[in-house]
Coordinates of C-alpha atoms in Angstrom, one line a residue:
R27 CA 21.9 -43.3 4.4
Q28 CA 24.0 -41.5 2.2
L29 CA 24.7 -41.7 -1.6
S30 CA 28.8 -41.1 -1.5
A31 CA 30.7 -38.4 -3.5
Y32 CA 31.5 -39.4 -7.2
R33 CA 29.7 -42.6 -7.1
N34 CA 27.8 -42.0 -10.6
R35 CA 30.3 -39.2 -11.9
E36 CA 30.9 -39.0 -15.6
C37 CA 28.6 -41.9 -16.0
K38 CA 28.2 -41.7 -20.0
K39 CA 25.0 -43.6 -20.3
L40 CA 23.1 -43.1 -17.1
T41 CA 19.7 -41.9 -17.3
T42 CA 17.3 -42.5 -14.6
V43 CA 17.7 -42.8 -10.8
N44 CA 15.4 -44.5 -8.5
L45 CA 16.3 -43.5 -4.8
G46 CA 15.9 -46.1 -2.0
A47 CA 13.4 -45.1 0.9
N48 CA 16.3 -44.4 3.6
V49 CA 18.7 -42.1 1.7
T50 CA 18.3 -38.4 3.2
T51 CA 22.0 -37.4 1.9
F52 CA 23.4 -36.8 -1.7
I53 CA 27.1 -36.2 -0.9
G54 CA 28.9 -34.0 -3.5
Q55 CA 28.9 -34.8 -7.1
A56 CA 26.7 -37.8 -7.7
F57 CA 25.8 -36.9 -10.9
Y58 CA 28.4 -34.6 -12.1
H59 CA 28.8 -35.0 -16.0
C60 CA 26.4 -37.6 -16.5
P61 CA 25.5 -36.4 -20.3
A62 CA 22.3 -38.7 -20.7
F63 CA 20.6 -38.2 -16.8
T64 CA 17.4 -36.9 -17.4
T65 CA 15.1 -38.4 -14.6
L66 CA 15.5 -38.7 -10.5
N67 CA 13.0 -40.5 -8.5
W68 CA 12.8 -39.1 -5.2
G69 CA 13.4 -41.0 -1.9
P70 CA 10.6 -40.0 1.0
K71 CA 13.7 -38.7 3.6
V72 CA 16.2 -36.8 1.4
E73 CA 16.9 -33.6 3.2
K74 CA 20.6 -32.5 2.0
V75 CA 21.9 -32.5 -1.3
G76 CA 25.5 -31.6 -2.0
R77 CA 27.5 -29.5 -4.4
R78 CA 27.9 -30.2 -8.0
N79 CA 25.6 -32.7 -7.9
F80 CA 23.9 -32.3 -11.5
E81 CA 26.6 -30.0 -13.1
G82 CA 27.0 -30.8 -17.0
C83 CA 23.9 -32.7 -16.9
D84 CA 23.1 -31.9 -20.3
A85 CA 20.2 -33.9 -21.1
L86 CA 18.2 -32.9 -18.4
T87 CA 15.4 -30.5 -19.0
T88 CA 13.0 -30.6 -15.9
I89 CA 13.4 -31.4 -11.7
T90 CA 10.9 -31.0 -8.9
F91 CA 12.4 -31.1 -5.3
P92 CA 10.4 -32.7 -2.8
D93 CA 9.4 -30.8 0.0
T94 CA 11.8 -32.8 2.6
V95 CA 15.2 -31.2 1.1
T96 CA 16.0 -28.2 3.2
T97 CA 20.1 -27.5 1.9
F98 CA 21.8 -27.4 -1.3
G99 CA 25.6 -27.5 -2.8
E100 CA 27.2 -24.8 -4.4
Y101 CA 26.8 -25.1 -8.3
M102 CA 24.0 -27.5 -8.0
F103 CA 22.8 -27.0 -11.8
A104 CA 25.8 -25.1 -13.4
Y105 CA 26.3 -25.8 -16.9
C106 CA 23.2 -27.7 -17.3
D107 CA 22.6 -26.4 -21.1
N108 CA 19.2 -27.8 -21.4
L109 CA 17.1 -27.4 -17.9
T110 CA 14.6 -25.1 -18.7
S111 CA 12.2 -25.9 -15.3
V112 CA 13.0 -25.9 -12.0
T113 CA 10.5 -26.4 -9.0
L114 CA 12.0 -25.9 -5.5
S115 CA 11.2 -27.5 -2.2
K116 CA 9.1 -25.3 0.0
N117 CA 11.6 -25.3 3.1
L118 CA 14.8 -25.1 1.1
T119 CA 16.5 -22.6 3.5
D120 CA 19.3 -21.0 1.0
L121 CA 20.3 -21.0 -2.8
P122 CA 24.2 -21.2 -2.8
Q123 CA 26.7 -19.8 -4.9
A124 CA 26.3 -20.3 -9.0
V125 CA 23.5 -22.9 -8.4
F126 CA 21.6 -22.3 -11.7
T127 CA 25.3 -20.4 -13.3
D128 CA 24.9 -21.2 -17.2
C129 CA 21.8 -22.3 -17.7
P130 CA 20.9 -21.2 -20.9
K131 CA 17.5 -22.5 -21.3
L132 CA 16.1 -22.1 -17.7
E133 CA 13.1 -19.1 -18.5
N134 CA 11.2 -18.9 -15.2
I135 CA 12.1 -19.5 -11.5
V136 CA 10.1 -18.9 -8.3
I137 CA 11.9 -18.8 -5.2
P138 CA 10.2 -20.1 -1.9
D139 CA 9.4 -18.0 1.2
S140 CA 11.5 -20.6 3.2
V141 CA 14.9 -19.4 1.2
Q142 CA 16.7 -16.5 3.1
G143 CA 19.5 -15.7 0.6
I144 CA 20.4 -16.0 -2.9
G145 CA 23.8 -16.7 -3.6
K146 CA 26.8 -15.3 -5.4
M147 CA 26.6 -15.7 -8.9
C148 CA 23.5 -17.8 -8.8
F149 CA 21.8 -17.7 -12.0
D150 CA 24.7 -15.7 -13.8
G151 CA 24.5 -16.3 -17.5
C152 CA 20.8 -17.4 -17.7
T153 CA 20.3 -15.6 -20.7
A154 CA 16.8 -17.4 -21.1
L155 CA 15.8 -16.2 -17.7
Q156 CA 12.5 -14.0 -17.9
S157 CA 10.9 -13.6 -15.0
V158 CA 11.9 -14.1 -11.2
V159 CA 9.6 -14.0 -7.9
I160 CA 11.7 -13.8 -5.2
G161 CA 10.1 -15.4 -1.8
D162 CA 9.0 -13.5 1.6
G163 CA 12.2 -14.7 3.4
V164 CA 14.8 -13.7 1.2
K165 CA 17.1 -11.1 2.7
T166 CA 20.3 -11.1 0.5
I167 CA 20.6 -11.0 -3.0
G168 CA 24.3 -11.9 -3.4
M169 CA 27.2 -10.4 -5.8
D170 CA 26.6 -10.9 -9.4
A171 CA 23.3 -13.1 -8.6
F172 CA 21.4 -12.3 -11.9
L173 CA 24.7 -10.9 -13.7
D174 CA 24.1 -11.3 -17.8
C175 CA 20.1 -12.5 -17.8
R176 CA 19.8 -10.8 -20.6
N177 CA 16.0 -11.6 -21.0
L178 CA 14.9 -11.1 -17.7
T179 CA 11.9 -8.4 -17.6
T180 CA 10.2 -8.7 -14.5
V181 CA 11.6 -9.0 -10.4
T182 CA 9.0 -9.8 -8.3
M183 CA 10.4 -8.7 -4.8
N184 CA 8.8 -8.7 -1.5
D185 CA 8.9 -6.9 1.8
S186 CA 12.0 -9.0 3.0
V187 CA 15.0 -8.1 1.2
E188 CA 17.5 -5.9 3.0
Q189 CA 20.5 -6.0 0.8
I190 CA 21.6 -6.0 -3.0
E191 CA 25.1 -6.7 -3.7
E192 CA 27.1 -5.2 -6.1
Y193 CA 26.3 -6.4 -9.5
A194 CA 23.7 -8.3 -8.5
F195 CA 21.2 -7.3 -11.9
K196 CA 24.1 -6.4 -14.0
Y197 CA 24.0 -6.3 -17.8
C198 CA 19.9 -7.4 -17.4
E199 CA 19.3 -5.3 -20.4
K200 CA 15.8 -6.0 -20.9
L201 CA 14.7 -5.4 -17.1
Q202 CA 12.1 -2.5 -17.3
S203 CA 11.3 -2.1 -13.8
I204 CA 11.8 -3.1 -10.3
V205 CA 10.6 -1.8 -6.8
I206 CA 13.1 -1.9 -4.2
P207 CA 11.0 -3.1 -0.9
D208 CA 11.3 -0.5 2.3
T209 CA 13.2 -3.2 4.0
T210 CA 16.0 -2.5 1.8
T211 CA 18.8 -0.7 3.6
I212 CA 22.0 -1.7 1.1
I213 CA 22.4 -1.1 -2.8
E214 CA 25.7 -2.0 -3.7
Q215 CA 28.2 -0.3 -6.2
Q216 CA 26.9 -1.0 -9.7
A217 CA 23.8 -3.2 -8.9
F218 CA 22.0 -2.2 -12.1
E219 CA 24.6 -1.6 -14.3
G220 CA 24.1 -2.3 -18.3
C221 CA 20.0 -2.3 -17.7
K222 CA 19.4 0.1 -20.3
S223 CA 15.8 -0.6 -20.6
L224 CA 14.9 0.5 -16.7
T225 CA 12.8 3.0 -16.9
S226 CA 11.4 3.3 -13.3
V227 CA 13.1 2.3 -9.9
T228 CA 11.0 3.0 -6.5
I229 CA 13.0 2.9 -3.5
G230 CA 11.7 2.7 0.1
K231 CA 12.3 4.5 3.2
N232 CA 15.3 4.6 5.4
V233 CA 17.6 3.4 2.4
W234 CA 21.1 4.6 2.2
I235 CA 22.7 3.6 -1.4
G236 CA 26.4 4.8 -1.4
A237 CA 29.3 3.5 -3.5
G238 CA 29.0 3.8 -7.2
T239 CA 25.4 4.9 -7.0
I240 CA 23.9 6.0 -10.2
I241 CA 20.4 5.4 -10.6
L242 CA 19.4 7.8 -13.1
M243 CA 15.9 7.4 -15.3
G244 CA 12.3 8.0 -13.4
S245 CA 14.4 6.9 -10.2
V246 CA 12.2 8.1 -6.6
I247 CA 14.2 7.7 -3.4
E248 CA 12.0 7.7 -0.5
D249 CA 12.5 9.3 3.0
N250 CA 15.4 9.2 5.3
C251 CA 17.8 8.1 2.7
I252 CA 21.3 8.9 2.2
V253 CA 22.8 8.5 -1.0
A254 CA 26.3 10.3 -1.6
A255 CA 29.4 8.2 -2.5
G256 CA 29.3 8.1 -6.3
S257 CA 25.6 9.8 -6.5
I258 CA 24.4 11.2 -9.7
V259 CA 20.7 10.4 -9.5
K260 CA 18.2 12.0 -11.3
G261 CA 14.4 12.3 -10.2
I262 CA 13.3 12.9 -6.4
I263 CA 14.5 12.8 -3.1
P264 CA 12.2 13.1 -0.7
E265 CA 12.3 14.7 2.4
G266 CA 14.6 14.0 5.2
S267 CA 17.2 12.7 3.0
V268 CA 21.0 13.7 2.7
F269 CA 22.0 13.6 -1.0
M270 CA 25.3 14.5 -3.0
Q271 CA 25.2 15.2 -6.5
K272 CA 29.1 14.6 -7.4
R273 CA 29.0 16.6 -10.6
E274 CA 27.7 19.3 -8.8
K275 CA 29.7 18.9 -5.6
C276 CA 27.1 20.1 -3.0
L277 CA 24.8 18.6 -0.4
R278 CA 21.2 19.0 -0.9
E279 CA 18.0 17.7 0.8
G280 CA 14.7 17.2 -0.4
K281 CA 13.8 17.4 -4.2
T282 CA 15.9 17.3 -6.9
S283 CA 15.5 17.4 -10.4

């Protein structure tokens, strides 16, 4: 029921794999650095796909996961230079660390509602990525998750995200606007550093920010927020908020400009 680790690792001429009807699990690195690999015909029972299974498969351009798949390993598609399209399983529970790191031709991704977390460095260096739809189940966007996605312009974030970790969208130079849902309570330091096209940020109620902060542009921080730490912020901080503007070294409540 398992496809063994390293079984087809670095097979230079392997192009197509047909899985048997009883395969449920890929152990790690099954197709690691198979440069000619392009096609996987899934079996009906596959549930778990281990770490680094398709890493460095340079000829792979598109892949669709069956809805039987629930678990991914780290670095699944790392360094797949020509991967442009991925359809994820509707029953996938998490996107772990660096699953798509340095896939320079991946343009769009829809993260299904079943996914609860986007791991560290998940899309780091996906320089062609233009739009991301984050499903209703995602609670955490990990550190460096979209670091250096320089062509990312659109992020659709649903009302489930609770935490955006540090550097999550750092250097997303073309990101113009993002709506932070009311469920978000933590935005860590430098989460949007280097997003030089960002013109508006809307943050829902019951959010505290802290650490490096710096939100400028046309930012709006809604009710019951505590900003403090690095602060700065520009725009309106509505009623009930506690805010510390470091340059002026004073606490403020309500509107600021």
